[in-house]
GROMACS .gro file of N, CA and C in nm:
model
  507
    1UNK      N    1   3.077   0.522  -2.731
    1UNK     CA    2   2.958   0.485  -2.804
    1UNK      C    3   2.939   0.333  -2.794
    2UNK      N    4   2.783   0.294  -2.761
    2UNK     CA    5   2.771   0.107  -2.759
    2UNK      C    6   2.783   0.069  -2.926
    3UNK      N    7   2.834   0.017  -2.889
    3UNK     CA    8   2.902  -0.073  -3.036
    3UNK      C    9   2.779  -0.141  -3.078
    4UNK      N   10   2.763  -0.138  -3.227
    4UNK     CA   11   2.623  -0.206  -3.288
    4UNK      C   12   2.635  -0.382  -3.277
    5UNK      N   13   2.536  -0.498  -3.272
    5UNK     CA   14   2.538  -0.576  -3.296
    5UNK      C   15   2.651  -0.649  -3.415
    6UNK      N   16   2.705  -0.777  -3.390
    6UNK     CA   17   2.784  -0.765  -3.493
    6UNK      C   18   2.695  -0.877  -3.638
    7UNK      N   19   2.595  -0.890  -3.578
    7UNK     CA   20   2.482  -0.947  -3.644
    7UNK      C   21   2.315  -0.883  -3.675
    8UNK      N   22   2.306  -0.815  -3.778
    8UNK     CA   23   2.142  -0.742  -3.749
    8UNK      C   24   2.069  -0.925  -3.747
    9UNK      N   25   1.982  -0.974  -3.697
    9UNK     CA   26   1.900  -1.064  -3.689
    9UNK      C   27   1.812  -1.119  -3.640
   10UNK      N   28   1.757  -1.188  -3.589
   10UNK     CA   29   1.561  -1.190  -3.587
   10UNK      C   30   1.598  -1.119  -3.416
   11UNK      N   31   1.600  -1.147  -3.314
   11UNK     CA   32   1.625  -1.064  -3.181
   11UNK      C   33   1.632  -0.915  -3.223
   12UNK      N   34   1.719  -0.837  -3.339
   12UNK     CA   35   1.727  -0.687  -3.382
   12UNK      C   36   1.596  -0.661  -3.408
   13UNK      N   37   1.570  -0.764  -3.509
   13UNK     CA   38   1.396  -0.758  -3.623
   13UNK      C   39   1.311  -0.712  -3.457
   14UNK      N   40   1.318  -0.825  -3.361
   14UNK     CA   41   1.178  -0.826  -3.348
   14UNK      C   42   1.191  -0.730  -3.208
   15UNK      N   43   1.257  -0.645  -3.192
   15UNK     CA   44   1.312  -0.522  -3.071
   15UNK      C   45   1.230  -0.435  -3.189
   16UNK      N   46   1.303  -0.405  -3.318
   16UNK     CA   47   1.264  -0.328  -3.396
   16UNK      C   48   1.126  -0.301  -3.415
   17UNK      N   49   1.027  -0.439  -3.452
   17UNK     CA   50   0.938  -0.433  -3.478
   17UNK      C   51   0.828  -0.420  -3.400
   18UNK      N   52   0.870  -0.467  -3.224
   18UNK     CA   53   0.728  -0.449  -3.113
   18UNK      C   54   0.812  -0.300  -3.078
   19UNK      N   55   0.876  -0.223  -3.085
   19UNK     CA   56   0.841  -0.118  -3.055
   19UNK      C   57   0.795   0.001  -3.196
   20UNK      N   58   0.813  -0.029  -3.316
   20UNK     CA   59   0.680   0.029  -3.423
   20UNK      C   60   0.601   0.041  -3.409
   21UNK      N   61   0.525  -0.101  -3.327
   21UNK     CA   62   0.364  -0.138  -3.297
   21UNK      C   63   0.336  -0.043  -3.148
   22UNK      N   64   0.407  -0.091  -3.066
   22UNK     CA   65   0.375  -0.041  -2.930
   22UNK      C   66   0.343   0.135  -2.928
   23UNK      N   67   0.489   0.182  -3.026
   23UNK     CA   68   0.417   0.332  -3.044
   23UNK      C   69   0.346   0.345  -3.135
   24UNK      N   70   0.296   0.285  -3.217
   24UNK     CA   71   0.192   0.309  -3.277
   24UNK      C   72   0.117   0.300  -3.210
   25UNK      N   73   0.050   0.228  -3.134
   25UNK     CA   74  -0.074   0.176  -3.044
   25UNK      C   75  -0.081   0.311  -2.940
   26UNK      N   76  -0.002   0.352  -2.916
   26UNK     CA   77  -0.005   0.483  -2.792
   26UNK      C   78  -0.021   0.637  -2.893
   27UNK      N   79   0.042   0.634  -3.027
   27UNK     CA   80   0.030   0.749  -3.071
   27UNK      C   81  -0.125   0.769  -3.105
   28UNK      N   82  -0.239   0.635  -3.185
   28UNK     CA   83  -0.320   0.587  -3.214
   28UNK      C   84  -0.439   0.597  -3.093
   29UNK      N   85  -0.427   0.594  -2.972
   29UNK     CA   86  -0.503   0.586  -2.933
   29UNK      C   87  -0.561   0.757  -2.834
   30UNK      N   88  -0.676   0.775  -2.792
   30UNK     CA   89  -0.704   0.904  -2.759
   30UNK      C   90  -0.613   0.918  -2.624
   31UNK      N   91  -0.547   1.058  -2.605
   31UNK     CA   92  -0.523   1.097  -2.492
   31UNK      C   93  -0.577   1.090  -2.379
   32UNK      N   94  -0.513   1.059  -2.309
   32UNK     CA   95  -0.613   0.985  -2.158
   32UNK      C   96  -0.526   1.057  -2.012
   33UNK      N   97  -0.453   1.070  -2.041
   33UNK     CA   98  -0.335   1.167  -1.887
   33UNK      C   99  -0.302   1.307  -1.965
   34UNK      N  100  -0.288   1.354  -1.805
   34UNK     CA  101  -0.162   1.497  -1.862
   34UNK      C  102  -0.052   1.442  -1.933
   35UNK      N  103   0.055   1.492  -2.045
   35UNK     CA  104   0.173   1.509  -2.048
   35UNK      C  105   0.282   1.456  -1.970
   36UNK      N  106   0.286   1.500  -1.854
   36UNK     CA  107   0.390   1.489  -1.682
   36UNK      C  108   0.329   1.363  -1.664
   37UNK      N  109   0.204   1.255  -1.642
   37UNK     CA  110   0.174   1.187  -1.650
   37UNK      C  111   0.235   1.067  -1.750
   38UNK      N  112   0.217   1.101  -1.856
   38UNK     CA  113   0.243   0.989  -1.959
   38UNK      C  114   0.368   0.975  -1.915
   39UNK      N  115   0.452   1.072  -1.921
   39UNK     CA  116   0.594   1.082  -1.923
   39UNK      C  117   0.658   0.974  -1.828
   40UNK      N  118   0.564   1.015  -1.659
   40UNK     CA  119   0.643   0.954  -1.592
   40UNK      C  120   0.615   0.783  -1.515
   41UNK      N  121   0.465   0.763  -1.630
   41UNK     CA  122   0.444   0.636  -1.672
   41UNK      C  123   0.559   0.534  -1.743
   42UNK      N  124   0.597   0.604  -1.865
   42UNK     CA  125   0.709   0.555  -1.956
   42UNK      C  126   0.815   0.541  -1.899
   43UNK      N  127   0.801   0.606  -1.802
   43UNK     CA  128   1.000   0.634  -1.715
   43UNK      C  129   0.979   0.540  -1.641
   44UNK      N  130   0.858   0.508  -1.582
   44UNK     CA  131   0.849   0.403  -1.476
   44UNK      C  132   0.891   0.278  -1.543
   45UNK      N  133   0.808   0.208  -1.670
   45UNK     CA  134   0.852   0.102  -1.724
   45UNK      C  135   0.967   0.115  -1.715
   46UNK      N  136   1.029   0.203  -1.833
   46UNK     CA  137   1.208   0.190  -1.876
   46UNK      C  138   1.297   0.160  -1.739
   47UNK      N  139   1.247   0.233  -1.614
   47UNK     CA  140   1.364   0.216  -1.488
   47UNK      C  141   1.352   0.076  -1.417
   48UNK      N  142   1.189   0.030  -1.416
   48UNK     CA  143   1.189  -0.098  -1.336
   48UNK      C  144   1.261  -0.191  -1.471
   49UNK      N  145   1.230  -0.169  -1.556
   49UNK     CA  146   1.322  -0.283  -1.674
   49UNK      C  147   1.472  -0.321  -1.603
   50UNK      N  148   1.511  -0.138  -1.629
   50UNK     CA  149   1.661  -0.167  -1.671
   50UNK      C  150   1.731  -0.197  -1.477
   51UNK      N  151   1.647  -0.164  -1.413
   51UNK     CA  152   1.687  -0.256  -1.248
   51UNK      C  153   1.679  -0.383  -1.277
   52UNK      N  154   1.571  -0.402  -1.291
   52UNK     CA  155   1.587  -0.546  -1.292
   52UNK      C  156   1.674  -0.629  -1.383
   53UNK      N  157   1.710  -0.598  -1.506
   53UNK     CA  158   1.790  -0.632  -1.549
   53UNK      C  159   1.965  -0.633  -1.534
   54UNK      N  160   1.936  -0.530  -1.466
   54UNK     CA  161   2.053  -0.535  -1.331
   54UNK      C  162   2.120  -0.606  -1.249
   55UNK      N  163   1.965  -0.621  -1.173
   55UNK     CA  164   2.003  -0.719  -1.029
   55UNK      C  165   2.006  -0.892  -1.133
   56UNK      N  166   1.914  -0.882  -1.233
   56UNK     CA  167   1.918  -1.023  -1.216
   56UNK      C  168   1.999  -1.100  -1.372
   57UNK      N  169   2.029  -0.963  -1.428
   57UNK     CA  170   2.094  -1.030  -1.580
   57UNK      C  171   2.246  -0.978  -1.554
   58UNK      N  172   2.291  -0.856  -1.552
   58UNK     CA  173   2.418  -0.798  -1.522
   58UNK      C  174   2.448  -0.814  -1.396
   59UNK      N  175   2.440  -0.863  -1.294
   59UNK     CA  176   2.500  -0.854  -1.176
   59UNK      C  177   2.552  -0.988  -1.161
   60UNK      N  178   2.612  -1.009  -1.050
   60UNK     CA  179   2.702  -1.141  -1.043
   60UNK      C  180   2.602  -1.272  -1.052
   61UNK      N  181   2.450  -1.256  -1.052
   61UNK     CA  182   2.377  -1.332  -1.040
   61UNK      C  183   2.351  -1.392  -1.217
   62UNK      N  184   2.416  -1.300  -1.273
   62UNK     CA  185   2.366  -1.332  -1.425
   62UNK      C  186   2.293  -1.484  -1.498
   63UNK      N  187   2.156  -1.433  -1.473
   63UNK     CA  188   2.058  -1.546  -1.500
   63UNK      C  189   2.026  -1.549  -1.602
   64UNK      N  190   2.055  -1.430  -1.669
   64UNK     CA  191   2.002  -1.464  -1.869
   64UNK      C  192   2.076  -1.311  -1.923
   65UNK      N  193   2.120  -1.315  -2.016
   65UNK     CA  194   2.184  -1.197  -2.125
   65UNK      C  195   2.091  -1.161  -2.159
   66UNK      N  196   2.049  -1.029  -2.229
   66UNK     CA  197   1.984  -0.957  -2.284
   66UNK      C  198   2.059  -0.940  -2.464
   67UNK      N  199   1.987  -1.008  -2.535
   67UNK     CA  200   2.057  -0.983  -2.715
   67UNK      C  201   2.177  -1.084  -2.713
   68UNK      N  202   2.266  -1.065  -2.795
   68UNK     CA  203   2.387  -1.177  -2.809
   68UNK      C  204   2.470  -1.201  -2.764
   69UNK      N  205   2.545  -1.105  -2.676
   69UNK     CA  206   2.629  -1.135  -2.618
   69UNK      C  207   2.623  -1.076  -2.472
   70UNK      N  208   2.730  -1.123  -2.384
   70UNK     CA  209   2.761  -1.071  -2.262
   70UNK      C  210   2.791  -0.888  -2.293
   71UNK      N  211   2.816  -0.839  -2.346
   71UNK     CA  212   2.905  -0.723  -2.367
   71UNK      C  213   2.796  -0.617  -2.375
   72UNK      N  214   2.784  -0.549  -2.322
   72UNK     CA  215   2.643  -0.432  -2.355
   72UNK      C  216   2.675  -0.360  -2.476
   73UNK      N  217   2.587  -0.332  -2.571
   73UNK     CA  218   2.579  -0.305  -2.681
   73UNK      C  219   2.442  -0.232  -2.720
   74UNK      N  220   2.426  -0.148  -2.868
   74UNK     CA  221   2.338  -0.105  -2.900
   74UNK      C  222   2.219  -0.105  -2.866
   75UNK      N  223   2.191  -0.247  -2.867
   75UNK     CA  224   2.056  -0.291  -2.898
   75UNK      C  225   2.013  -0.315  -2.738
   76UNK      N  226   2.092  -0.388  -2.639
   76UNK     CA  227   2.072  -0.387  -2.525
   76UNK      C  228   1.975  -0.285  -2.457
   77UNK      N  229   2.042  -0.119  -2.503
   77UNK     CA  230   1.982  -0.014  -2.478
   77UNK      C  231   1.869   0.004  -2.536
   78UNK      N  232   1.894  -0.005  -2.659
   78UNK     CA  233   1.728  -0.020  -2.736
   78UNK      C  234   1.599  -0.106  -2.659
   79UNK      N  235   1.638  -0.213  -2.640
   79UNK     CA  236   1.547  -0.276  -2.571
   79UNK      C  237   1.422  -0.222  -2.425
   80UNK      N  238   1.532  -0.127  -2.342
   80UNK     CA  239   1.470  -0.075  -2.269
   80UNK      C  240   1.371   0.053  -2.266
   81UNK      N  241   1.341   0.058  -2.451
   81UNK     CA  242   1.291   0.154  -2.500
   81UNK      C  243   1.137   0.098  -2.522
   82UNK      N  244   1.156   0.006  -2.497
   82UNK     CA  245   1.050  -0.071  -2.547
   82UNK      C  246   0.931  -0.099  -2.439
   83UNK      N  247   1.022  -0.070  -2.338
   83UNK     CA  248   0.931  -0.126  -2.163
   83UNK      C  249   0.807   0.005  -2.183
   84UNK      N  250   0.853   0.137  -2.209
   84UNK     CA  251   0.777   0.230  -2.163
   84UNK      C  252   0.618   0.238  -2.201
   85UNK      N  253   0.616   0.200  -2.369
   85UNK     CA  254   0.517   0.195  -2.420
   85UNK      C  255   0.386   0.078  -2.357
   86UNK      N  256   0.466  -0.059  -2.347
   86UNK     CA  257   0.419  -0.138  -2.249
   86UNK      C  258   0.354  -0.107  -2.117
   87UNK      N  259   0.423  -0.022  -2.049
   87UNK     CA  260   0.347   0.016  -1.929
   87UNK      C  261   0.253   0.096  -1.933
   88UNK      N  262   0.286   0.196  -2.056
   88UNK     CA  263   0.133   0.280  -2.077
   88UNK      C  264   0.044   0.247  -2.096
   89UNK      N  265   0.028   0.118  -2.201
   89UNK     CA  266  -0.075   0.045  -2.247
   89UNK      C  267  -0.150  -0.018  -2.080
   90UNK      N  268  -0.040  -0.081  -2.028
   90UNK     CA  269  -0.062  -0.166  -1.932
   90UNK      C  270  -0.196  -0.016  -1.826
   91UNK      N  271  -0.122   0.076  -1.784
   91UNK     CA  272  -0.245   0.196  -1.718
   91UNK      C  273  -0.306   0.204  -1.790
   92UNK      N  274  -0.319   0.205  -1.891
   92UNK     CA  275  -0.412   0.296  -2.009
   92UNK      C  276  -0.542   0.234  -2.002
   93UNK      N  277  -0.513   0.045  -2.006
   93UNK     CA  278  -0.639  -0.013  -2.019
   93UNK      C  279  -0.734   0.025  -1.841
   94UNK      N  280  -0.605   0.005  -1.755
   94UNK     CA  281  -0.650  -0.007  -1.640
   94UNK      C  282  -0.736   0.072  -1.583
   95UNK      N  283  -0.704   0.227  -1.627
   95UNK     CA  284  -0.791   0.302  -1.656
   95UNK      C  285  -0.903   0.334  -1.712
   96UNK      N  286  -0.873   0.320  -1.831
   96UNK     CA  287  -0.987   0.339  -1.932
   96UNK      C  288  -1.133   0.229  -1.849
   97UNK      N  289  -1.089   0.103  -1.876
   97UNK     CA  290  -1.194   0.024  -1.792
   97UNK      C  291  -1.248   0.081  -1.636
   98UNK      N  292  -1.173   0.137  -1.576
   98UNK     CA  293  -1.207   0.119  -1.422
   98UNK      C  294  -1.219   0.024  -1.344
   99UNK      N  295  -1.094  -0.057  -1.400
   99UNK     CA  296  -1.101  -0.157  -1.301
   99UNK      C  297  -1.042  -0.172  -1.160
  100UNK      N  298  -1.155  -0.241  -1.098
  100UNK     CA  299  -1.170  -0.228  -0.937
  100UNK      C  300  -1.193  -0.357  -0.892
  101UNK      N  301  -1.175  -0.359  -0.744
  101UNK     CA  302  -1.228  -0.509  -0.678
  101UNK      C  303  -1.123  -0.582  -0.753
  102UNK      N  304  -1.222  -0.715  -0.718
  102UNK     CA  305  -1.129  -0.844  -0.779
  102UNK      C  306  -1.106  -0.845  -0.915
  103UNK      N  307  -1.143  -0.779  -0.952
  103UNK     CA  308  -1.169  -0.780  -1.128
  103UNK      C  309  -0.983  -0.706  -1.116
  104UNK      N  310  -0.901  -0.594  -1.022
  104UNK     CA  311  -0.771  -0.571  -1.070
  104UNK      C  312  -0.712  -0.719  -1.080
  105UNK      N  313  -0.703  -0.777  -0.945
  105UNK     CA  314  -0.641  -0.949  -0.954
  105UNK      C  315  -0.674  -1.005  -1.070
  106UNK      N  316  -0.780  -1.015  -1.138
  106UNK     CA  317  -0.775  -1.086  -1.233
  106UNK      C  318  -0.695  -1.004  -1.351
  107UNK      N  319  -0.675  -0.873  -1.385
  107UNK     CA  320  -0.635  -0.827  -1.445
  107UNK      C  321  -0.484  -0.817  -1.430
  108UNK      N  322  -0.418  -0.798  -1.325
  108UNK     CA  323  -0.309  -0.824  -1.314
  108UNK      C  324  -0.224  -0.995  -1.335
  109UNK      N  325  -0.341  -1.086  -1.325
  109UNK     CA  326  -0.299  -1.234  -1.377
  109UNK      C  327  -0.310  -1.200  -1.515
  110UNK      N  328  -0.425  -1.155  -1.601
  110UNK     CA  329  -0.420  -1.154  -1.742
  110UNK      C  330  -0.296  -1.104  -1.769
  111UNK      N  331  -0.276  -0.965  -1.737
  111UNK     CA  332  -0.129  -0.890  -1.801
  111UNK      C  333   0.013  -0.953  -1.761
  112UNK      N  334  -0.013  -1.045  -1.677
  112UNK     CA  335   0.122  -1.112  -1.646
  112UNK      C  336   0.161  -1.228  -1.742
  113UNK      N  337   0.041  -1.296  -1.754
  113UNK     CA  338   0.037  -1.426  -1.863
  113UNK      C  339   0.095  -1.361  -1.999
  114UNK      N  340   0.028  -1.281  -2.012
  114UNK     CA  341   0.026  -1.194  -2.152
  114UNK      C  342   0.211  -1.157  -2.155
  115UNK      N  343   0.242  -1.095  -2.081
  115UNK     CA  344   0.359  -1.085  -2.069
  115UNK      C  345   0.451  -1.181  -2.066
  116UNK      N  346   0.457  -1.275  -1.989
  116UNK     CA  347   0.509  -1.372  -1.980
  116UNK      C  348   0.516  -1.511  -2.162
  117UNK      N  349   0.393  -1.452  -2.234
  117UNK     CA  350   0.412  -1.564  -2.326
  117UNK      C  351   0.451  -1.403  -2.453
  118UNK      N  352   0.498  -1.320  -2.440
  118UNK     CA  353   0.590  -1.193  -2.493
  118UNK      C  354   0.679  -1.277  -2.468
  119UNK      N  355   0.776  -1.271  -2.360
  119UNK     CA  356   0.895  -1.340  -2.315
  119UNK      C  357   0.948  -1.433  -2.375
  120UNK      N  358   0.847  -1.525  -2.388
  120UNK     CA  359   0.891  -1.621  -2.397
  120UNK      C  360   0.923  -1.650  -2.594
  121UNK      N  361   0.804  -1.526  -2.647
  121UNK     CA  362   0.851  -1.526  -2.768
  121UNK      C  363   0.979  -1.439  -2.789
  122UNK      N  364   1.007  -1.359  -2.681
  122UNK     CA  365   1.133  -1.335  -2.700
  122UNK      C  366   1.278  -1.389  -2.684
  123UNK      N  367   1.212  -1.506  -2.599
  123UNK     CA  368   1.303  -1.580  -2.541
  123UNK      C  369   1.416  -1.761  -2.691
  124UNK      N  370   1.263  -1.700  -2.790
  124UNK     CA  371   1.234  -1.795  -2.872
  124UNK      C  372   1.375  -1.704  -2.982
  125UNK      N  373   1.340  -1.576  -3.037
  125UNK     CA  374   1.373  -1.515  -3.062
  125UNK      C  375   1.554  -1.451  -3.028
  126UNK      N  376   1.590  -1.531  -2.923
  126UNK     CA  377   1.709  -1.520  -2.879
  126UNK      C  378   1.718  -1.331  -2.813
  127UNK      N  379   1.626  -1.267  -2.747
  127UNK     CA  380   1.620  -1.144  -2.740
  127UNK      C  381   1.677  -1.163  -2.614
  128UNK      N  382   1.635  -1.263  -2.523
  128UNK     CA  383   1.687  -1.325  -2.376
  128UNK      C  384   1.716  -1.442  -2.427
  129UNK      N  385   1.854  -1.495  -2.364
  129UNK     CA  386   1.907  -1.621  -2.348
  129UNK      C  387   1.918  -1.667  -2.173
  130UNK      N  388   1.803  -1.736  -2.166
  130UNK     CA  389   1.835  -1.761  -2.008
  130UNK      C  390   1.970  -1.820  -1.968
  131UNK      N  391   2.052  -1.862  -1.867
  131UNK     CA  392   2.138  -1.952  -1.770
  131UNK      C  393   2.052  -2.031  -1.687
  132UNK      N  394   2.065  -1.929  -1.597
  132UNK     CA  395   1.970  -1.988  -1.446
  132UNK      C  396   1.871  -1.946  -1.412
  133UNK      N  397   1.765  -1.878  -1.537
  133UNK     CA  398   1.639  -1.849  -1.545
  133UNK      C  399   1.534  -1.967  -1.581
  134UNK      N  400   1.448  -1.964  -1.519
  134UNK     CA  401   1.327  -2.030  -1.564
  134UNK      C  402   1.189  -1.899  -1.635
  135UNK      N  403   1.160  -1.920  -1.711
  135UNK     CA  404   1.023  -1.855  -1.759
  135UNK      C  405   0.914  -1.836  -1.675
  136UNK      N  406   0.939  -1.922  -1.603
  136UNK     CA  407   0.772  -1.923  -1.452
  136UNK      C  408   0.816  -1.833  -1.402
  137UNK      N  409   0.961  -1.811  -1.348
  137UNK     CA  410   1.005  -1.680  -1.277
  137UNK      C  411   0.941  -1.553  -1.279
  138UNK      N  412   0.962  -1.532  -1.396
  138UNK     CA  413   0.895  -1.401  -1.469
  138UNK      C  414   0.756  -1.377  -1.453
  139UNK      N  415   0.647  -1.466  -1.432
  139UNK     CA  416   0.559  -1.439  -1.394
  139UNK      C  417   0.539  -1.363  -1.276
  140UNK      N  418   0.625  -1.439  -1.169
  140UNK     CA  419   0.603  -1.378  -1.048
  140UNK      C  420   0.667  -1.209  -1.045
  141UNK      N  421   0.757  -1.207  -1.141
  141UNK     CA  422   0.803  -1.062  -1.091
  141UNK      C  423   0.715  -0.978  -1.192
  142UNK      N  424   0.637  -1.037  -1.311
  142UNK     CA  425   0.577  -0.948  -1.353
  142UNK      C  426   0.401  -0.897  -1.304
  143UNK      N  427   0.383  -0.997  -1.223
  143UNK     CA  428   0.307  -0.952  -1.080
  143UNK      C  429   0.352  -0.844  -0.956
  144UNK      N  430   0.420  -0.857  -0.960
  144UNK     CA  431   0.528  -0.804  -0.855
  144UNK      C  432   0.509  -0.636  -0.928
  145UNK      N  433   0.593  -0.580  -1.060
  145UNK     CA  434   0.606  -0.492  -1.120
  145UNK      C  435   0.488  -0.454  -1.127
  146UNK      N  436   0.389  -0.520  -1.186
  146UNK     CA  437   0.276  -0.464  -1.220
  146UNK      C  438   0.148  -0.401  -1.128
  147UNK      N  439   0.212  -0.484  -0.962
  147UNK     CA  440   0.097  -0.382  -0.916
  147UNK      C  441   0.225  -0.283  -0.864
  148UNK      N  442   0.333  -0.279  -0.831
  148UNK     CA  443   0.413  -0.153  -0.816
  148UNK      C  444   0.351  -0.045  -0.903
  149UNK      N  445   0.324  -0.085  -1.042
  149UNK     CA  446   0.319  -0.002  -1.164
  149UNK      C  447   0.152   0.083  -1.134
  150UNK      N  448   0.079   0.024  -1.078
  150UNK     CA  449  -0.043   0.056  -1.081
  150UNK      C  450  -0.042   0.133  -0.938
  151UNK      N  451   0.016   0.068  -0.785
  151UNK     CA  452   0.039   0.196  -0.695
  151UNK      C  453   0.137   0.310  -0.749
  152UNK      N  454   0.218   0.351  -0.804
  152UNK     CA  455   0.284   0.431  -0.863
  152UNK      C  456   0.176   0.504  -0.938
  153UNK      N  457   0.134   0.438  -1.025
  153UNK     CA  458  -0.001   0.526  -1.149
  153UNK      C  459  -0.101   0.593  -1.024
  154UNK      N  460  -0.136   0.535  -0.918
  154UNK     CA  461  -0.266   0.592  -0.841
  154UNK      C  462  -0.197   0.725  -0.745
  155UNK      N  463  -0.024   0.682  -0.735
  155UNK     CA  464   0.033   0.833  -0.650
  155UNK      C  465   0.043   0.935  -0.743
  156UNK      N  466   0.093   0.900  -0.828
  156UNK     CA  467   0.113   1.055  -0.933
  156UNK      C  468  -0.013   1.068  -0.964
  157UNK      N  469  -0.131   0.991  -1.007
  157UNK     CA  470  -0.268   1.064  -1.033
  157UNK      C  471  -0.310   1.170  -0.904
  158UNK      N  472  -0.268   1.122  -0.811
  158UNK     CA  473  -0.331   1.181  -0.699
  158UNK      C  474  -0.237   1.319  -0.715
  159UNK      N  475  -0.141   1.287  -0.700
  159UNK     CA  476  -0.033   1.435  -0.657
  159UNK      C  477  -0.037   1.498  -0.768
  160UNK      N  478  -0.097   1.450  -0.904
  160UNK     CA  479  -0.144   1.577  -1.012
  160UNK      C  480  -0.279   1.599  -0.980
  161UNK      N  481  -0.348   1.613  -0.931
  161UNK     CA  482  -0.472   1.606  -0.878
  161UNK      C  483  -0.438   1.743  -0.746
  162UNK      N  484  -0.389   1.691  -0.643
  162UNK     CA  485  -0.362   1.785  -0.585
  162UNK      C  486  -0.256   1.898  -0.610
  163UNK      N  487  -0.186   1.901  -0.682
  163UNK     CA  488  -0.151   2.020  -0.718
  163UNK      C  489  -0.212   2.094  -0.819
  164UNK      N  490  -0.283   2.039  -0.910
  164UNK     CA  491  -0.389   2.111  -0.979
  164UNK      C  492  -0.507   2.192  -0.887
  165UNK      N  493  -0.550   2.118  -0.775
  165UNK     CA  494  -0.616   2.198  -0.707
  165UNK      C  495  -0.550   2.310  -0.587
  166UNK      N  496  -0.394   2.309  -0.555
  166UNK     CA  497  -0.365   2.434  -0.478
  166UNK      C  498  -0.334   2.550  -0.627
  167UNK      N  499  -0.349   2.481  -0.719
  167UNK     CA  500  -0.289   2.616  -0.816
  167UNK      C  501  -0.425   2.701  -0.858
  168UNK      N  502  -0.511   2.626  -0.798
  168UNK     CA  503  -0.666   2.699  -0.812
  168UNK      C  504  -0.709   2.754  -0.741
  169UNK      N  505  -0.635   2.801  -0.597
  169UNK     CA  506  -0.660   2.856  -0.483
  169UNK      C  507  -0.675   2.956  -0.525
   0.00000   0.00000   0.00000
């Protein structure tokens, strides 16, 4: 079992508290995908999180901890609970709007900024303790993720799309 924090404190608070909001904001808002959809929206966040936090926090490269200590723990895991809701929101709008053309680029700069000054209140928050991270970093990979996140959203739309239509044969 991951061993709990040996401190509940503002980094616990504020894991705790953006994911209240985040599912609130997704339970709150109208259904917009299948089921198999949402699902494997949420899975997408949680897996690109916890890679990347991989390659670039746990691996020999260790550029910033995740929560208080080196040692993986409770909350560590908790954290990556938090990505999923984020990415739904992140399709949800993308969708809902229809955004196309240059208007995605600009949208993918908005959601990166947006993200990036998250970070950095998390970063404030002691949720990340950088080393050999810079904060600009993160921009670029949350460009990076985010149109992964959006070709990913346009293959599974499609391949529920087409299998909805051979089951109508």
């Amino acid at each position: 079992m991951l061993p709990f924090p040996q401190k509940f404190d503002q980094n616990e608070w504020c894991i705790v508290i953006s994911i209240v909001i985040s599912y609130a904001i997704i339970l709150f808002l109208p259904k917009r995908f299948p089921l198999s959809i949402t699902i494997l929206i949420m899975l997408f966040g949680t897996t690109v999180a916890r890679i990347s936090d991989y390659l670039l926090a746990i691996s020999k490269l260790d550029l910033y901890t995740v929560m208080d200590t080196e040692k993986y723990e409770l909350f560590d895991l908790i954290t990556y609970i938090l990505y999923a809701p984020f990415a739904y929101i992140f399709v949800y709008v993308y969708d809902k709007y229809n955004i196309k053309g240059y208007w995605v680029l600009l949208y993918l700069l908005i959601c990166s900024i947006g993200a990036t000054f998250y970070e950095h209140l998390n970063k404030v928050l002691h949720v990340f303790n950088y080393h050999d991270w810079k904060l600009i970093y993160s921009q670029s990979v949350y460009l990076f993720v985010q149109c992964i996140a959006l070709l990913f959203f346009h293959l599974i739309r499609k391949l529920h799309r087409n299998l909805g239509t051979q089951t109508n044969r």
